[in-house]
Tab-separated table of C-alpha atoms and ligand atoms in Angstrom:
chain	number	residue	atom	x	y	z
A	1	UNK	CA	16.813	-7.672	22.848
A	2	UNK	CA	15.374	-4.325	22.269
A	3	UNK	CA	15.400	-2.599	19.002
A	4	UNK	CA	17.659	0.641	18.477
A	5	UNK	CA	18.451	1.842	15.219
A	6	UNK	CA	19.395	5.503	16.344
A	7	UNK	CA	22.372	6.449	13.932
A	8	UNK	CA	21.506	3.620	11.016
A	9	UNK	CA	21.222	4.340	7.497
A	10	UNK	CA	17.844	2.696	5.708
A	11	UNK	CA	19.509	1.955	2.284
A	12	UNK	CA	17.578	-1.564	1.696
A	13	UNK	CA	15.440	-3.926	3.811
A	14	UNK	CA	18.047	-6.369	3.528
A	15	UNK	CA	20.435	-4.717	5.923
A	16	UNK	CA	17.327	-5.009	8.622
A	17	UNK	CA	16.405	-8.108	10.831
A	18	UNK	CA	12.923	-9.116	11.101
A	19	UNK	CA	12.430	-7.352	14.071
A	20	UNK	CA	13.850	-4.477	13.233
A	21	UNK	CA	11.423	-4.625	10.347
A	22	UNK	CA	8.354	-4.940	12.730
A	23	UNK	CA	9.460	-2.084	14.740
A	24	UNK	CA	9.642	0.322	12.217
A	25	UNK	CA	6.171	-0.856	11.635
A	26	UNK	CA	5.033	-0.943	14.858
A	27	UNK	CA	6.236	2.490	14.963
A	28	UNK	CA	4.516	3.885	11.743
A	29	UNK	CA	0.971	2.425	13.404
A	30	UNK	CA	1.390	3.836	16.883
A	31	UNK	CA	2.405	7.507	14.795
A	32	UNK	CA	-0.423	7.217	12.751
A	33	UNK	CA	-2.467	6.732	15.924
A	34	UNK	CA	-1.241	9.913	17.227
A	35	UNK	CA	-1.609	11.936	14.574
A	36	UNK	CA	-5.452	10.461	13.685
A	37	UNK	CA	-5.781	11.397	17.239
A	38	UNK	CA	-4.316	14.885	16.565
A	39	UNK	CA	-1.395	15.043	18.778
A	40	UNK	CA	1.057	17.119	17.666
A	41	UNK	CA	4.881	15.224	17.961
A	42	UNK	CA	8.177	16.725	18.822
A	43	UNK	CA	10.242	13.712	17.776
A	44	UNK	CA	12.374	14.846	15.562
A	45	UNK	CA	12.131	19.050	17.038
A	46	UNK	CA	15.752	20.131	16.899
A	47	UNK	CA	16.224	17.923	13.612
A	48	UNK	CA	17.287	19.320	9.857
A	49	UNK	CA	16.603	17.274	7.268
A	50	UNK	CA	17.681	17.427	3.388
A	51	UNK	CA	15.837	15.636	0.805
A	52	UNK	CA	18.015	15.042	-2.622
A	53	UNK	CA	15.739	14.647	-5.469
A	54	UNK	CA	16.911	13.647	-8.961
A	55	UNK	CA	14.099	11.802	-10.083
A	56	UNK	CA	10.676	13.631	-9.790
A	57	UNK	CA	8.613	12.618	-6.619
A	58	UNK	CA	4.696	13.382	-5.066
A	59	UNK	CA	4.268	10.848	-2.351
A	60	UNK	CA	7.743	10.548	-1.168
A	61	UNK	CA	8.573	14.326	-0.987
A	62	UNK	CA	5.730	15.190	0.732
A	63	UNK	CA	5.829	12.364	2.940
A	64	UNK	CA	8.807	13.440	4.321
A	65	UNK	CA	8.237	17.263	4.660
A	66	UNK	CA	4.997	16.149	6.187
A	67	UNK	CA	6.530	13.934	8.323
A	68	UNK	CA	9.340	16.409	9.522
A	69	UNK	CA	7.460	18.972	10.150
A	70	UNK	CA	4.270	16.688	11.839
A	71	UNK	CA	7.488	15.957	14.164
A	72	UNK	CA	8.715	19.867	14.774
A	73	UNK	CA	11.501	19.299	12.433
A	74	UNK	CA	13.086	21.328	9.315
A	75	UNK	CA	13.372	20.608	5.948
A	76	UNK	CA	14.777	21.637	2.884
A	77	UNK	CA	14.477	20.168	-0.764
A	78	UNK	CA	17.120	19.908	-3.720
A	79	UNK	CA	17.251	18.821	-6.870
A	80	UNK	CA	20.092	18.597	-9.369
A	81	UNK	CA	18.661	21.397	-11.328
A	82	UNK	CA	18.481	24.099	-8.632
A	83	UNK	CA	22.085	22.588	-6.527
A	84	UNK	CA	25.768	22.138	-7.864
A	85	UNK	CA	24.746	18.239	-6.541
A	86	UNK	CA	26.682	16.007	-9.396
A	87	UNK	CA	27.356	18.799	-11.386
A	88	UNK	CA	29.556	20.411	-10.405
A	89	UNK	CA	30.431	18.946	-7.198
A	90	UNK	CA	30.641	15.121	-6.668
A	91	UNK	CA	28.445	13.176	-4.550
A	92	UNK	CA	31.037	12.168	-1.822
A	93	UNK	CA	31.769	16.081	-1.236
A	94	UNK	CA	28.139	17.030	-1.674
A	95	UNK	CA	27.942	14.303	0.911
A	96	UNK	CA	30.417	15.474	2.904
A	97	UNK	CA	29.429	19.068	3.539
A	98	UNK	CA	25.372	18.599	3.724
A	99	UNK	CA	26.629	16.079	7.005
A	100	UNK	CA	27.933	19.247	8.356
A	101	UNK	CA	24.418	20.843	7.859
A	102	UNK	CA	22.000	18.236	8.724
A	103	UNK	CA	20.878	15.520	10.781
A	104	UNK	CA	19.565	12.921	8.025
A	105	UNK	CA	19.340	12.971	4.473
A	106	UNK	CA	16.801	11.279	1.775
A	107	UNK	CA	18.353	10.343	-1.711
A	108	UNK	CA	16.530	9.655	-4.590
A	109	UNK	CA	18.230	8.650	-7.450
A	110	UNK	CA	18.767	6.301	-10.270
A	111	UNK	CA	21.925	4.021	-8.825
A	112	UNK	CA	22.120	2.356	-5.780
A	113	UNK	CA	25.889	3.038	-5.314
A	114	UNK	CA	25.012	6.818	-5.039
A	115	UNK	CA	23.008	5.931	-1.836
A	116	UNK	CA	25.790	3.735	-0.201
A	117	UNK	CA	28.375	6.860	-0.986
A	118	UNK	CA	26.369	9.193	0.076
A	119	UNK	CA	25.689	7.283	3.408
A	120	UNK	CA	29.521	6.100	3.874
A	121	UNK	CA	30.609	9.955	3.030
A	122	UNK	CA	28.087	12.089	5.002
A	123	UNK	CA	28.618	10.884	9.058
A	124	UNK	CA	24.964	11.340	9.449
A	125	UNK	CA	21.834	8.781	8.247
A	126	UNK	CA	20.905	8.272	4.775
A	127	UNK	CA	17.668	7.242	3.834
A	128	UNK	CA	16.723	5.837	0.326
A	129	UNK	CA	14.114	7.364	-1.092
A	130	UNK	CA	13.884	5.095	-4.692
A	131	UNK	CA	16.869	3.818	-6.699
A	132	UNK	CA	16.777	2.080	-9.548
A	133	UNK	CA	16.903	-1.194	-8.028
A	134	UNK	CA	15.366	-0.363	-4.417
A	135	UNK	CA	12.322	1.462	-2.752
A	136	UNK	CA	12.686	1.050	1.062
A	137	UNK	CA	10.232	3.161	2.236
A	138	UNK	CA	7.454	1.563	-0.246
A	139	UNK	CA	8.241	-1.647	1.083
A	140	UNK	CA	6.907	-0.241	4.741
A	141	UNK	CA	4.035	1.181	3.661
A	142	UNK	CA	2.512	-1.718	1.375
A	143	UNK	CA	3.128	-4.282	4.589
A	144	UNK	CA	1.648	-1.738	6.686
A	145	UNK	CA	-0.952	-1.742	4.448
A	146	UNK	CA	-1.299	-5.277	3.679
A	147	UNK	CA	-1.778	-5.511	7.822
A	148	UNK	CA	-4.385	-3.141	8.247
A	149	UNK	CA	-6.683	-5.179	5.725
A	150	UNK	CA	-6.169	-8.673	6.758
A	151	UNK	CA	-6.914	-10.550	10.354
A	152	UNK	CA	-4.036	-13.573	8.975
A	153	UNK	CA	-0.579	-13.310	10.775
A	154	UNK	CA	1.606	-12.077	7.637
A	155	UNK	CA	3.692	-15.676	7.520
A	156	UNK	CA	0.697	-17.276	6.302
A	157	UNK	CA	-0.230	-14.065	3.846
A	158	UNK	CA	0.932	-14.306	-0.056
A	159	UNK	CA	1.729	-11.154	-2.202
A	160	UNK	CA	1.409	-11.491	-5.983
A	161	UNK	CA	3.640	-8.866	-7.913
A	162	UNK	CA	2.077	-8.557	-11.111
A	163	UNK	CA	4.249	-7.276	-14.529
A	164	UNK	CA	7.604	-5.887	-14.168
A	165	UNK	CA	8.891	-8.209	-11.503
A	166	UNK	CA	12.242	-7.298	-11.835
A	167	UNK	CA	11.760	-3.144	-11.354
A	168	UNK	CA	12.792	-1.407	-7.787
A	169	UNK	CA	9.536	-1.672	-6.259
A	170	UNK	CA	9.369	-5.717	-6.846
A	171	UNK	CA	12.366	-6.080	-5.799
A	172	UNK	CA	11.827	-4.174	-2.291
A	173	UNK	CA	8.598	-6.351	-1.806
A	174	UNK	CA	10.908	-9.510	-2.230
A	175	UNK	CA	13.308	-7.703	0.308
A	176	UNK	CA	10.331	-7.244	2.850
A	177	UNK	CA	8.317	-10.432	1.960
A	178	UNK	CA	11.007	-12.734	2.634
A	179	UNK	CA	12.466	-11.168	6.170
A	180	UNK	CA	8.602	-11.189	7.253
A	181	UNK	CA	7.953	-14.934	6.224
A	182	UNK	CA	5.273	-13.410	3.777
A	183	UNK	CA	4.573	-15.925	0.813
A	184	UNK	CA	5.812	-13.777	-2.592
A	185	UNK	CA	5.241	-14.767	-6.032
A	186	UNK	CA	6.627	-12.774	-9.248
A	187	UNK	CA	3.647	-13.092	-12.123
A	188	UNK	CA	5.167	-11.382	-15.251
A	189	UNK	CA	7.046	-12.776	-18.549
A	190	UNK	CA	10.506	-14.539	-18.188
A	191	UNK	CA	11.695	-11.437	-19.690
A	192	UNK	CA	11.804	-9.528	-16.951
A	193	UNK	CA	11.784	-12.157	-14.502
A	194	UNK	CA	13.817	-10.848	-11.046
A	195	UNK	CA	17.639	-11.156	-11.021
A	196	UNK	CA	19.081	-15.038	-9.839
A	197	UNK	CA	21.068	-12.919	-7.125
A	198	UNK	CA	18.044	-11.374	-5.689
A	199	UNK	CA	16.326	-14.331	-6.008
A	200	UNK	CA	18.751	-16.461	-4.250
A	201	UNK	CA	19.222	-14.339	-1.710
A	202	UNK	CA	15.174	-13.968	-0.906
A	203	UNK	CA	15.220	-17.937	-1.018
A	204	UNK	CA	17.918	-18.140	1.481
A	205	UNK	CA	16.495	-15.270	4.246
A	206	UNK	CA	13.200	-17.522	3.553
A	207	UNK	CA	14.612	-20.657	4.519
A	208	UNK	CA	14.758	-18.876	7.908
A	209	UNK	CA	12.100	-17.347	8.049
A	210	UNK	CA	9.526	-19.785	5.889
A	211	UNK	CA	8.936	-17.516	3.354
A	212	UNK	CA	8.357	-18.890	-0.074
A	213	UNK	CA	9.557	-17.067	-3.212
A	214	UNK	CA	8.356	-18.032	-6.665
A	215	UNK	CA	8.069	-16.482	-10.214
A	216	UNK	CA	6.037	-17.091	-13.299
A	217	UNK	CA	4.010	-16.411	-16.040
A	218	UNK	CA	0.767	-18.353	-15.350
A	219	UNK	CA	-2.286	-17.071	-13.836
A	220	UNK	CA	-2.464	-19.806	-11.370
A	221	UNK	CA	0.279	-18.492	-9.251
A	222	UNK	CA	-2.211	-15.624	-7.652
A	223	UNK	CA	-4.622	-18.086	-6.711
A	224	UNK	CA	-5.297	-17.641	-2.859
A	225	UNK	CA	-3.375	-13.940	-2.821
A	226	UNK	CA	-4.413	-11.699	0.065
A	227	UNK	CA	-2.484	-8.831	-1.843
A	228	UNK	CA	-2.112	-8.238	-5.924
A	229	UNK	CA	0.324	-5.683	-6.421
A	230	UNK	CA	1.613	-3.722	-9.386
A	231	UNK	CA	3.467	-1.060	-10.642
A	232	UNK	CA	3.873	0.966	-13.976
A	233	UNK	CA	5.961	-0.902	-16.835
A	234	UNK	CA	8.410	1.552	-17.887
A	235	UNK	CA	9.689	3.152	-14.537
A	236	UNK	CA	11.256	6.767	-14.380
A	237	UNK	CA	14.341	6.736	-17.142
A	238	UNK	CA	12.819	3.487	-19.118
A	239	UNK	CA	10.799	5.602	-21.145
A	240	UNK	CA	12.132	4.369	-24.622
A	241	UNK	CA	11.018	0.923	-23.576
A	242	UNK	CA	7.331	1.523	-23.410
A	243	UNK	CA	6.603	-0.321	-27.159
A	244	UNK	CA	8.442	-3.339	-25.707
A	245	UNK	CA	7.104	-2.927	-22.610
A	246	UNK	CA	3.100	-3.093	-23.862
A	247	UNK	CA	4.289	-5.940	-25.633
A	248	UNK	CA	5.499	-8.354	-23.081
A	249	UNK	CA	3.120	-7.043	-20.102
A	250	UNK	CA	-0.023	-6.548	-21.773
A	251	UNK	CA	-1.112	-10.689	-20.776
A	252	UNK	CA	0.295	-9.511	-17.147
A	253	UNK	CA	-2.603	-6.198	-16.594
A	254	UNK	CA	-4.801	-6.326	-13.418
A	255	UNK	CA	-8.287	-6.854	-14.555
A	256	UNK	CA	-11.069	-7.544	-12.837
A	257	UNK	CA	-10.358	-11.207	-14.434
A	258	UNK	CA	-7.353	-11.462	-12.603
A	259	UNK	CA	-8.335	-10.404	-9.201
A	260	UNK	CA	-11.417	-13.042	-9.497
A	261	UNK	CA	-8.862	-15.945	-10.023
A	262	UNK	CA	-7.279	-15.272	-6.981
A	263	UNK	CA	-10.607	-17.122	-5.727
A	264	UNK	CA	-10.671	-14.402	-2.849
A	265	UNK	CA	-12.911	-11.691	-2.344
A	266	UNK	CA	-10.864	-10.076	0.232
A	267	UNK	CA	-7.548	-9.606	-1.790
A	268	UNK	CA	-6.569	-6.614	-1.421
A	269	UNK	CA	-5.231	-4.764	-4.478
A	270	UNK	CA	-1.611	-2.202	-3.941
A	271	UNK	CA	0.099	-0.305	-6.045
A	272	UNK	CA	2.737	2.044	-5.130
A	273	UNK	CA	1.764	4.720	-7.385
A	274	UNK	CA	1.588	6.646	-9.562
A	275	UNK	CA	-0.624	4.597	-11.816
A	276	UNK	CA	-1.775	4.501	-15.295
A	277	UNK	CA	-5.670	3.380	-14.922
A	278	UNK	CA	-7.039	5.139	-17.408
A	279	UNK	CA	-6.289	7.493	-20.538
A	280	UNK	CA	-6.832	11.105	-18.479
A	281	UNK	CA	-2.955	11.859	-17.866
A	282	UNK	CA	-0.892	12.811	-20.507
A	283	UNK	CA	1.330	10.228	-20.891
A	284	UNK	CA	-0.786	7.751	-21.118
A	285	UNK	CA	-3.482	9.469	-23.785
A	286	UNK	CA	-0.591	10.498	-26.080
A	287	UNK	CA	0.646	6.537	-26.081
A	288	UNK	CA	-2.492	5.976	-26.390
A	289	UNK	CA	-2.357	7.853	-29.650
A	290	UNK	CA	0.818	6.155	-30.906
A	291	UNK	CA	-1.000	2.938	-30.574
A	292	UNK	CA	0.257	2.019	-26.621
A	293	UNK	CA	-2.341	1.128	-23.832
A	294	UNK	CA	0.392	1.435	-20.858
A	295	UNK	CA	-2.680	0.696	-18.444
A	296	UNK	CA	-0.939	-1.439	-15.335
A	297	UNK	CA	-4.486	-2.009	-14.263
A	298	UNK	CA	-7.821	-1.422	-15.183
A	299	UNK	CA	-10.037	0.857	-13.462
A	300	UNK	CA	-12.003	-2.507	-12.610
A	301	UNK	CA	-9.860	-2.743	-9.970
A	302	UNK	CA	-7.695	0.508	-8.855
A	303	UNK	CA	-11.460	2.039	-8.440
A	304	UNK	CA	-12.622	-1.466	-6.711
A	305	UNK	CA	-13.293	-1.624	-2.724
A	306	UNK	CA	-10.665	-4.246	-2.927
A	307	UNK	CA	-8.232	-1.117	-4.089
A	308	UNK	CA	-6.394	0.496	-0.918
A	309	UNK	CA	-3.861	2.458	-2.905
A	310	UNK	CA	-5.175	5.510	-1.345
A	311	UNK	CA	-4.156	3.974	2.502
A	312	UNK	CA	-1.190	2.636	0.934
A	313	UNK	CA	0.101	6.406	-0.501
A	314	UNK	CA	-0.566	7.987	2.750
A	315	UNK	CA	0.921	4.984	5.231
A	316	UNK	CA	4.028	6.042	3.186
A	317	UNK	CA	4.244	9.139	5.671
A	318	UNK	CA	3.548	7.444	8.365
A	319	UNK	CA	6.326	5.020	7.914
A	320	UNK	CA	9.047	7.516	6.713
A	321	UNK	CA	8.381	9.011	9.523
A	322	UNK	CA	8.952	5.916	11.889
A	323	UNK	CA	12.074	5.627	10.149
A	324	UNK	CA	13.264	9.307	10.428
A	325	UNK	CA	12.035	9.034	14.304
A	326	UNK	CA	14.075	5.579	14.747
A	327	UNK	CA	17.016	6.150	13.503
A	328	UNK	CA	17.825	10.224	14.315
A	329	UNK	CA	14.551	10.600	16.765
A	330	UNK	CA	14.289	12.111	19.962
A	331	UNK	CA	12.808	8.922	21.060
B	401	CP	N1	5.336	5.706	-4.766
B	401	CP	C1	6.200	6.721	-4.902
B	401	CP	O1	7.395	6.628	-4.585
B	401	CP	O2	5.629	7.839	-5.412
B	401	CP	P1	6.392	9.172	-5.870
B	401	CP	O3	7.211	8.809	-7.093
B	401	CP	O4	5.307	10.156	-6.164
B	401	CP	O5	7.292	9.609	-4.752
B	402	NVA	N1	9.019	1.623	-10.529
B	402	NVA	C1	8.604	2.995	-10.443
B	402	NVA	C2	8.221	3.328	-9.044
B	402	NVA	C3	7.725	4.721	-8.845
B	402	NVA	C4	7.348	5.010	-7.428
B	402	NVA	C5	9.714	3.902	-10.923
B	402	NVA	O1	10.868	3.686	-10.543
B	402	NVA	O2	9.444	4.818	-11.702
């Protein structure tokens, strides 16, 4: 049956079906094409968009202005400093007039029930653009990714999530993995291994679609990885956890030693960014200072020809756009 998704929101890869999944992708490459090519879209001309920021954004924000207007759309940005938005207005009214206004809307936020009542308030899509426990839109990108580097069909790939394996981003690569039949192991401390729920639920898509899921703590679980992935420690609002943090992920960094015992030169390495590599932003040199090296990776690797987290960061606008153009395109 053929795909539509005009009119859905994207809240989490779990409300998608495998093909719906590979259409949205599908969709991302053949817009990339046509932008690499230079064609200028009218897909989503006639469209206003609204982009909610409370947590602080590059890629995502400017993959979806870039995206809307790449498409001949309009966009506007808010955040809860410069908008009454939770404030002084809730976010099932904000909700309810910006529906009146626009034709989609991209939340980012810190909980996942603001996303569901924004999307079962507003009569118009929602898109997620990072909760706490969710990151939708990475998901797309890193698979996109992931396909552009390897010749393997992605049921017989493996993705290794390396260090906080229960944080947003982790648990949209389970989300994605398992739907796609893609092989996904957790590597981090027991700690912060991923949720039994989440778990169980990846298990029991996989049974249908062959994926395996698996978590641990020893380095033998990324042997034969076509992807290692990782992510910062303390994500945004987990800032007082970085001592603890250092502590149990330090054994869980991507070195160079790490990518060799995947015993395969062409793993690719992903991060969603952004990433602490080195010592040259801020926050990591004044950690640094208190005694924390909050390095993810080392620059090894994220400045290796295995890295692609420069493809990665821009496939993110080419798959929020498929997903603006699916589900409120003029397709
Ligand atoms: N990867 C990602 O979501 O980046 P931003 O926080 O810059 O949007
Ligand atoms: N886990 C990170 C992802 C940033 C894109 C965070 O939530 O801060």
């Amino acid at each position: 049956m053929a795909v539509n998704l005009k009119g859905r929101n994207f809240l989490t890869l779990k409300d998608f079906t495998p093909d719906e999944i590979r259409y949205m992708l599908n969709l991302a490459a053949d817009l990339k094409s046509k932008k690499r090519a230079g064609i200028r879209g009218d897909l989503l001309s006639g469209k206003n968009i609204v982009l909610l920021f409370e947590k602080t954004s590059t890629r995502t924000r400017c993959a979806f202005e870039v995206a809307v207007h790449d498409e001949g759309g309009n966009v506007t940005f808010l955040d809860s400093k410069s908008s009454q938005m939770g404030k002084k207005e809730t976010m099932v009214d904000t909700a309810k007039v910006l529906g009146r206004f626009f034709d989609g809307i991209e939340y980012r936020g810190y909980d996942q029930a603001v996303v569901e009542g924004l999307a079962a308030n507003a009569g118009v899509p929602v898109w997620n653009g990072l909760t706490d426990i969710d990151h939708p839109t990475q998901a797309l990108a890193d698979i996109m990714t992931l396909m552009e580097n390897t010749k393997k069909p992605l049921n017989k790939c493996k993705l290794v999530f390396c260090g906080d394996t229960r944080n947003n981003v982790a648990y949209c690569l389970m989300y994605i993995c398992c739907k796609l039949g893609i092989h996904y192991v957790g590597w981090g401390p027991k700690e912060l291994a991923p949720a039994q729920d989440v778990v169980d639920y990846c298990r029991a898509v996989g049974k249908e679609t062959g994926a395996v899921i698996e978590y641990g703590d020893d380095l033998s679980l990324v042997k034969g990885a076509d992807a290692l992935y990782t992510d910062i420690w303390a994500s945004m609002g987990e800032e007082d956890k970085i001592p603890e943090r250092v502590k149990l992920l330090t054994p869980f960094k991507v070195t160079k030693e790490v990518l060799a015992a995947t015993e395969n030169d062409d793993c690719i390495f992903l991060h969603c960014l952004p990433s602490f590599h080195d010592f040259d932003t801020t926050m990591a040199a004044e950690q640094m200072k208190l005694g924390y090296d909050i390095r993810e990776v080392t620059d090894d690797v994220f400045l290796s020809p295995n890295s692609k987290v420069f493809d990665e960061a821009e496939n993110r606008m080419h798959t929020i756009k498929a997903v603006m153009v699916a589900t409120i395109g003029n397709l």
